[in-house]
Short mmCIF file of C-alpha atoms and ligand atoms in Angstrom, two decimals:
data_model
loop_
_atom_site.label_atom_id
_atom_site.label_comp_id
_atom_site.label_asym_id
_atom_site.label_seq_id
_atom_site.Cartn_x
_atom_site.Cartn_y
_atom_site.Cartn_z
CA MET K 1 61.43 122.36 113.90
CA LYS K 2 64.82 123.66 112.52
CA ARG K 3 66.11 120.55 109.17
CA ARG K 4 69.43 120.30 111.35
CA ASP K 5 66.94 118.85 114.31
CA PHE K 6 64.88 116.90 112.94
CA ILE K 7 68.00 115.00 111.13
CA THR K 8 69.00 114.45 114.88
CA ARG K 9 66.39 113.36 115.98
CA ILE K 10 66.06 110.73 113.20
CA GLY K 11 69.57 109.89 113.87
CA ALA K 12 68.54 109.19 117.34
CA VAL K 13 65.16 107.33 116.68
CA THR K 14 66.80 104.82 114.69
CA LEU K 15 69.95 104.61 117.45
CA ALA K 16 67.55 103.32 120.16
CA THR K 17 64.67 101.76 117.34
CA GLY K 18 67.86 99.44 115.84
CA GLY K 19 65.81 95.98 116.45
CA ALA K 20 63.03 98.13 114.74
CA LEU K 21 64.00 98.54 111.81
CA ALA K 22 66.39 95.38 111.21
CA ALA K 23 64.98 94.66 108.47
CA ALA K 24 65.97 97.89 106.55
CA PRO K 25 70.14 96.81 105.28
CA ALA K 26 72.83 97.31 107.97
CA VAL K 27 75.61 98.95 107.40
CA HIS K 28 79.07 97.93 108.29
CA GLY K 29 80.65 99.84 110.36
CA ALA K 30 78.69 102.15 110.21
CA GLY K 31 78.71 104.05 113.61
CA ARG K 32 82.87 104.55 113.03
CA ARG K 33 84.26 107.51 112.50
CA PHE K 34 87.54 107.48 110.08
CA ARG K 35 89.55 110.43 110.19
CA TRP K 36 92.22 110.30 107.75
CA LYS K 37 95.33 111.92 106.37
CA LEU K 38 96.27 112.85 103.22
CA VAL K 39 99.50 114.25 102.17
CA THR K 40 100.47 115.56 97.83
CA THR K 41 102.84 116.57 96.49
CA TRP K 42 101.29 119.44 95.37
CA PRO K 43 102.17 122.92 96.59
CA PRO K 44 99.84 124.64 98.23
CA ASN K 45 96.94 127.16 97.28
CA PHE K 46 97.73 124.86 93.45
CA PRO K 47 95.73 126.08 91.82
CA ILE K 48 93.36 122.96 90.10
CA PHE K 49 95.45 120.32 91.41
CA GLN K 50 95.45 120.91 95.44
CA GLU K 51 92.23 123.15 95.13
CA GLY K 52 90.53 119.65 93.56
CA VAL K 53 92.13 117.57 95.94
CA LYS K 54 91.13 119.93 99.14
CA HIS K 55 86.99 119.92 96.94
CA PHE K 56 86.73 115.73 97.58
CA ALA K 57 87.76 115.96 101.06
CA ARG K 58 85.30 118.85 101.41
CA GLN K 59 82.65 116.74 99.71
CA VAL K 60 83.09 113.85 101.28
CA ARG K 61 83.41 115.05 104.76
CA ARG K 62 79.11 116.40 104.00
CA MET K 63 78.32 113.43 101.77
CA SER K 64 79.54 111.29 104.70
CA GLY K 65 77.72 113.14 107.06
CA GLY K 66 80.87 113.53 108.77
CA ARG K 67 81.73 110.61 109.04
CA LEU K 68 84.90 110.30 107.17
CA THR K 69 86.42 113.36 107.44
CA ILE K 70 89.91 113.51 105.56
CA GLN K 71 92.37 116.08 106.33
CA VAL K 72 94.49 117.69 102.82
CA PHE K 73 98.41 118.16 103.29
CA ALA K 74 100.02 119.94 100.67
CA GLY K 75 103.17 119.08 99.47
CA GLY K 76 105.97 119.20 102.69
CA GLU K 77 103.79 120.16 105.48
CA LEU K 78 103.76 116.62 106.98
CA ILE K 79 105.30 114.89 104.12
CA PRO K 80 108.16 116.09 101.14
CA PRO K 81 106.30 115.64 98.47
CA LEU K 82 108.10 112.59 96.79
CA GLN K 83 107.62 110.54 100.13
CA THR K 84 104.21 110.23 99.45
CA PHE K 85 104.16 106.91 98.03
CA GLU K 86 105.78 104.91 100.56
CA ALA K 87 103.92 107.27 103.12
CA VAL K 88 100.43 105.78 102.18
CA SER K 89 101.84 102.43 101.07
CA GLN K 90 103.26 101.43 104.83
CA GLY K 91 100.43 103.17 106.88
CA SER K 92 101.75 106.75 108.31
CA VAL K 93 98.89 108.74 106.58
CA GLU K 94 95.52 106.34 104.31
CA MET K 95 95.76 109.01 101.31
CA GLY K 96 98.22 110.52 98.81
CA HIS K 97 97.51 113.19 95.78
CA GLY K 98 100.30 112.61 92.93
CA ALA K 99 100.62 111.43 89.33
CA ALA K 100 101.41 107.75 88.58
CA TYR K 101 104.47 108.78 86.64
CA TYR K 102 106.79 110.41 90.11
CA TRP K 103 107.16 106.32 90.93
CA ALA K 104 109.14 105.30 87.32
CA GLY K 105 111.48 105.12 89.88
CA LYS K 106 110.13 102.21 91.75
CA ILE K 107 107.82 100.98 89.58
CA PRO K 108 108.59 102.04 85.36
CA ALA K 109 105.32 100.77 84.23
CA ALA K 110 103.09 103.29 85.88
CA GLN K 111 104.06 105.42 83.86
CA PHE K 112 101.59 104.23 81.79
CA PHE K 113 99.41 104.90 85.24
CA THR K 114 100.17 109.21 83.91
CA ALA K 115 100.78 109.39 80.32
CA VAL K 116 102.92 108.60 77.97
CA PRO K 117 104.47 111.14 74.54
CA PHE K 118 101.32 110.23 71.54
CA GLY K 119 99.55 108.12 74.18
CA LEU K 120 95.61 108.66 74.99
CA ASN K 121 94.36 111.91 75.89
CA ALA K 122 91.73 112.94 79.25
CA GLN K 123 88.82 110.80 76.97
CA GLY K 124 90.91 107.56 76.66
CA MET K 125 92.73 107.12 80.04
CA ASN K 126 89.07 107.50 80.99
CA ALA K 127 88.07 104.35 78.56
CA TRP K 128 90.85 103.29 78.59
CA PHE K 129 90.84 103.52 82.93
CA TYR K 130 86.98 103.04 83.39
CA SER K 131 85.71 100.69 80.46
CA GLY K 132 88.83 98.84 79.78
CA GLY K 133 90.30 97.16 81.74
CA GLY K 134 92.63 99.69 82.43
CA LEU K 135 91.90 100.86 85.96
CA GLU K 136 91.98 96.79 87.49
CA LEU K 137 95.14 96.42 85.52
CA TRP K 138 96.97 100.03 87.85
CA ARG K 139 95.27 97.84 91.07
CA GLU K 140 96.80 95.25 89.84
CA VAL K 141 100.05 96.64 89.66
CA TYR K 142 100.25 98.59 92.87
CA ALA K 143 98.40 95.48 94.99
CA PRO K 144 102.40 94.39 96.35
CA HIS K 145 102.70 98.21 97.81
CA ARG K 146 99.49 98.00 100.08
CA LEU K 147 98.29 101.11 97.66
CA VAL K 148 94.75 100.90 95.77
CA PRO K 149 95.16 104.33 93.08
CA PHE K 150 91.74 105.07 91.36
CA PRO K 151 91.71 108.77 88.94
CA MET K 152 91.67 111.58 90.07
CA GLY K 153 92.79 115.32 87.85
CA ASN K 154 93.59 115.25 84.36
CA THR K 155 95.28 118.34 83.05
CA GLY K 156 93.73 117.17 79.16
CA VAL K 157 96.57 118.04 76.59
CA GLN K 158 99.71 120.02 78.28
CA MET K 159 101.42 122.82 75.94
CA GLY K 160 104.93 122.15 74.00
CA GLY K 161 106.61 124.01 76.28
CA TRP K 162 108.41 127.64 76.36
CA PHE K 163 112.07 127.88 74.37
CA ARG K 164 113.52 131.07 74.32
CA LYS K 165 114.94 130.81 70.62
CA GLU K 166 112.61 128.78 67.72
CA ILE K 167 112.27 125.32 66.65
CA ARG K 168 112.47 125.03 63.53
CA SER K 169 113.10 121.70 61.96
CA VAL K 170 114.78 118.67 64.87
CA ALA K 171 118.19 119.63 64.38
CA ASP K 172 117.58 123.02 66.48
CA LEU K 173 116.75 121.27 69.73
CA GLN K 174 120.40 119.58 69.54
CA GLY K 175 122.26 120.69 72.24
CA LEU K 176 119.40 122.09 74.22
CA LYS K 177 118.83 121.73 78.13
CA MET K 178 114.95 121.13 78.65
CA ARG K 179 113.10 121.15 81.83
CA ILE K 180 111.40 117.73 80.72
CA PRO K 181 110.81 114.76 82.60
CA GLY K 182 110.25 111.52 82.41
CA LEU K 183 109.37 108.93 79.50
CA GLY K 184 109.34 112.76 77.31
CA GLY K 185 112.36 113.30 78.09
CA LYS K 186 114.22 109.56 77.64
CA VAL K 187 112.54 110.70 73.80
CA ILE K 188 113.56 114.82 73.36
CA ALA K 189 116.90 113.34 74.45
CA LYS K 190 117.20 110.78 71.09
CA ALA K 191 117.35 114.14 69.95
CA GLY K 192 120.33 115.42 70.88
CA VAL K 193 118.03 117.52 73.47
CA ASN K 194 119.68 117.59 77.36
CA PRO K 195 116.90 116.43 80.05
CA VAL K 196 116.52 118.15 83.66
CA LEU K 197 114.80 117.25 86.44
CA LEU K 198 113.69 120.37 88.33
CA ALA K 199 110.79 120.86 91.12
CA GLY K 200 108.13 123.65 90.17
CA GLY K 201 109.70 126.74 92.07
CA GLU K 202 112.79 126.23 90.12
CA ILE K 203 112.43 126.35 86.80
CA TYR K 204 111.14 130.29 86.02
CA THR K 205 115.32 131.31 87.54
CA ALA K 206 116.42 128.48 85.87
CA LEU K 207 115.17 129.87 82.22
CA GLU K 208 115.85 133.45 83.00
CA ARG K 209 118.60 132.73 83.91
CA GLY K 210 120.13 130.39 81.22
CA THR K 211 120.46 127.06 82.97
CA ILE K 212 118.48 125.60 80.37
CA ASP K 213 117.02 126.90 77.30
CA ALA K 214 113.00 125.23 77.91
CA THR K 215 110.82 123.66 79.17
CA GLU K 216 108.16 122.85 79.85
CA TRP K 217 105.55 123.30 82.40
CA VAL K 218 101.59 122.90 82.95
CA GLY K 219 99.14 124.88 79.82
CA PRO K 220 99.10 128.34 79.69
CA TYR K 221 96.91 129.25 83.23
CA HIS K 222 99.67 127.23 85.18
CA ASP K 223 102.17 128.51 83.13
CA LEU K 224 101.33 132.03 83.18
CA ARG K 225 101.19 132.50 87.25
CA LEU K 226 104.29 130.82 87.40
CA GLY K 227 105.64 133.46 84.88
CA LEU K 228 107.95 131.80 81.88
CA TYR K 229 107.07 134.61 79.84
CA ARG K 230 109.03 137.41 80.92
CA ALA K 231 112.15 134.15 80.82
CA ALA K 232 111.78 132.78 77.55
CA LYS K 233 109.26 134.34 74.36
CA TYR K 234 108.57 131.35 72.24
CA TYR K 235 105.44 128.62 73.24
CA TYR K 236 105.02 125.47 71.40
CA TYR K 237 102.63 122.98 70.82
CA PRO K 238 101.34 120.79 71.48
CA GLY K 239 102.06 118.78 74.93
CA TRP K 240 102.56 115.80 72.64
CA HIS K 241 105.10 114.26 76.24
CA GLU K 242 101.55 114.45 78.15
CA PRO K 243 98.75 114.51 75.99
CA GLY K 244 96.55 113.67 79.04
CA PRO K 245 98.48 113.26 81.78
CA THR K 246 96.10 111.27 85.06
CA LEU K 247 96.38 112.04 88.26
CA GLU K 248 95.96 109.25 91.24
CA LEU K 249 94.55 109.39 94.11
CA ILE K 250 96.01 106.26 96.75
CA VAL K 251 94.47 104.72 99.50
CA ASN K 252 96.80 102.49 101.53
CA LYS K 253 95.68 99.28 101.52
CA GLU K 254 94.56 97.40 105.00
CA ALA K 255 92.84 101.24 105.57
CA TRP K 256 90.86 100.74 102.43
CA GLU K 257 89.17 97.38 104.00
CA LYS K 258 88.56 98.82 107.13
CA LEU K 259 86.27 100.96 105.81
CA PRO K 260 82.23 100.31 105.48
CA LYS K 261 80.88 99.69 102.02
CA ASP K 262 79.44 102.71 101.58
CA LEU K 263 82.27 104.90 102.47
CA ARG K 264 84.42 103.54 100.05
CA LEU K 265 80.92 103.62 97.24
CA LEU K 266 81.50 106.90 98.91
CA VAL K 267 85.04 107.97 98.69
CA GLU K 268 84.87 105.93 94.69
CA ASN K 269 82.31 107.49 93.39
CA THR K 270 83.49 111.22 94.67
CA ALA K 271 87.24 110.60 92.82
CA MET K 272 85.62 110.28 90.35
CA ALA K 273 83.72 113.49 90.41
CA THR K 274 86.92 115.00 91.23
CA ASN K 275 88.98 113.60 88.13
CA LEU K 276 86.39 115.39 86.18
CA TRP K 277 85.81 118.43 88.14
CA MET K 278 89.89 119.43 87.21
CA LEU K 279 89.24 118.63 83.80
CA SER K 280 86.72 120.62 83.22
CA GLU K 281 88.53 123.62 84.70
CA PHE K 282 91.44 122.43 83.19
CA GLU K 283 89.30 123.40 80.21
CA ALA K 284 87.44 126.21 81.07
CA ARG K 285 90.14 128.02 82.64
CA ASN K 286 93.48 127.43 79.68
CA LEU K 287 92.34 129.83 76.95
CA GLU K 288 91.99 132.74 78.37
CA ALA K 289 94.90 132.77 80.18
CA LEU K 290 96.48 131.95 77.09
CA GLN K 291 95.09 135.02 75.64
CA THR K 292 96.37 137.33 77.95
CA LEU K 293 99.69 135.40 77.18
CA LYS K 294 99.55 136.55 73.63
CA ASP K 295 97.58 139.99 74.22
CA LYS K 296 99.54 141.27 76.81
CA TYR K 297 102.84 139.67 76.95
CA ARG K 298 103.07 138.56 73.18
CA VAL K 299 104.59 135.77 73.63
CA GLN K 300 105.20 133.86 70.69
CA VAL K 301 102.39 130.25 70.31
CA ARG K 302 103.61 127.83 67.64
CA ALA K 303 102.94 124.89 66.65
CA PHE K 304 106.05 121.86 65.74
CA PRO K 305 107.05 121.62 63.53
CA ALA K 306 105.87 117.50 61.22
CA GLU K 307 109.23 116.73 61.06
CA VAL K 308 110.07 118.19 64.51
CA LEU K 309 106.91 115.60 65.10
CA GLN K 310 107.40 113.29 62.97
CA GLY K 311 110.79 112.90 63.88
CA LEU K 312 109.99 112.93 68.55
CA ARG K 313 107.26 109.98 67.14
CA ARG K 314 109.79 107.73 65.60
CA PHE K 315 111.67 108.59 69.03
CA THR K 316 108.83 107.63 71.01
CA ALA K 317 109.09 104.55 70.04
CA GLN K 318 112.39 103.01 69.76
CA THR K 319 111.79 104.05 74.09
CA LEU K 320 109.24 102.33 74.71
CA GLU K 321 110.97 99.07 72.92
CA GLU K 322 113.75 100.18 75.09
CA GLU K 323 112.40 99.93 78.22
CA ALA K 324 109.64 97.30 77.74
CA GLY K 325 113.42 95.33 77.47
CA LYS K 326 114.37 96.70 80.89
CA ASP K 327 110.43 95.82 83.05
CA ALA K 328 108.65 93.04 81.93
CA LEU K 329 105.97 94.13 83.37
CA PHE K 330 106.18 97.30 81.62
CA ARG K 331 106.18 94.88 78.88
CA ARG K 332 103.52 94.02 79.91
CA VAL K 333 101.21 97.34 80.05
CA TRP K 334 102.44 98.54 77.56
CA GLU K 335 101.17 95.62 75.91
CA HIS K 336 97.63 96.60 77.50
CA TYR K 337 97.69 100.55 76.54
CA ARG K 338 98.74 99.90 72.84
CA ALA K 339 95.65 97.49 72.25
CA PHE K 340 93.33 99.72 73.63
CA GLN K 341 95.09 102.45 71.94
CA ALA K 342 94.68 100.98 68.46
CA THR K 343 90.49 100.53 69.27
CA HIS K 344 90.53 103.89 70.29
CA ASP K 345 92.59 105.31 67.88
CA ALA K 346 90.52 103.47 64.85
CA TRP K 347 87.29 105.03 66.52
CA SER K 348 87.97 108.12 67.23
CA ALA K 349 89.27 108.32 63.47
CA ILE K 350 85.47 107.90 63.19
CA SER K 351 83.82 110.03 66.09
CA GLU K 352 86.07 112.63 67.56
CA SER K 353 88.67 113.31 64.84
CA ALA K 354 85.96 112.62 62.24
CA TYR K 355 84.04 116.00 63.91
CA ALA K 356 86.84 118.33 64.68
CA GLN K 357 88.40 117.56 60.62
CA ALA K 358 84.80 118.21 60.07
CA ARG K 359 84.28 121.35 61.70
CA LYS K 360 86.60 122.64 59.38
CA THR K 361 86.00 122.03 56.14
CA1 CA H 401 104.28 118.84 82.89
#
């Protein structure tokens, strides 16, 4: 007997003898099949990001034996990318994938659930979410919007960005036009940069034509594919503005509550596995792409001077204080995040950071 036949027969037997197996724990709604839609904020075939979401959907379908099928749509295929939040909140689709800081216009506090300048790295974000109360807080912040969030993906520390000229001091930033979204943009504006927001598809042309002087994007693996090295020569690190951005899976609350408990566990655990999978992909692929940029395309890879980073850190503290003054929820999430970051930094000083230092000595 083939394995598939065997499983089918077991299924039939279980149904036929349901009464006799009453001692086995019953799963509420176990027989129901769910066909869900998931919209993302990413372009079709966007490596790691869209790829990871498809990987998630495939795993859920397989592990649920087809009881939960999730059809994935890239940004624009079903709805415009930045309508993901609304679409899932209203229940026109059951799931979405993107980054919480895209919704900063609606919920300024949401930015902490992706990344804040000089904030937690990927390891710290995961510790905050899973073990430090961060995920509970995130659920609470999204509850009025009828959304249940899950961390699902992390890029690790991003790159600081591409510049057409060398940056030796804060004064060199003065007057530059740079594509840099969110809080990072607000911070760097204090150094005299004019931050602009451009979608991924528009960045290369703007940089190449000199409409902008600088841009950040993701990291070497994605930046190489976008061809940014053809438009700017200097590639700076580290990505102080996005030190470990977490990506989010959002689920409509009503749909979530209709899902049997075992499928909820399956979604939750597969999201966690995908969170790890995406981060691992970034960690494994970025260096090779960086080598190509250096060796083949002669890109000048530079560290931001200490003076520039010190200035940006000072502007970050001012920016966060200003934002907290405008929004009580922002302040509440900031206080929680800040307390966790302080303990994480203190532990890191004698663990991860000390170890990194030890390897250099
Ligand atoms: Ca970025």
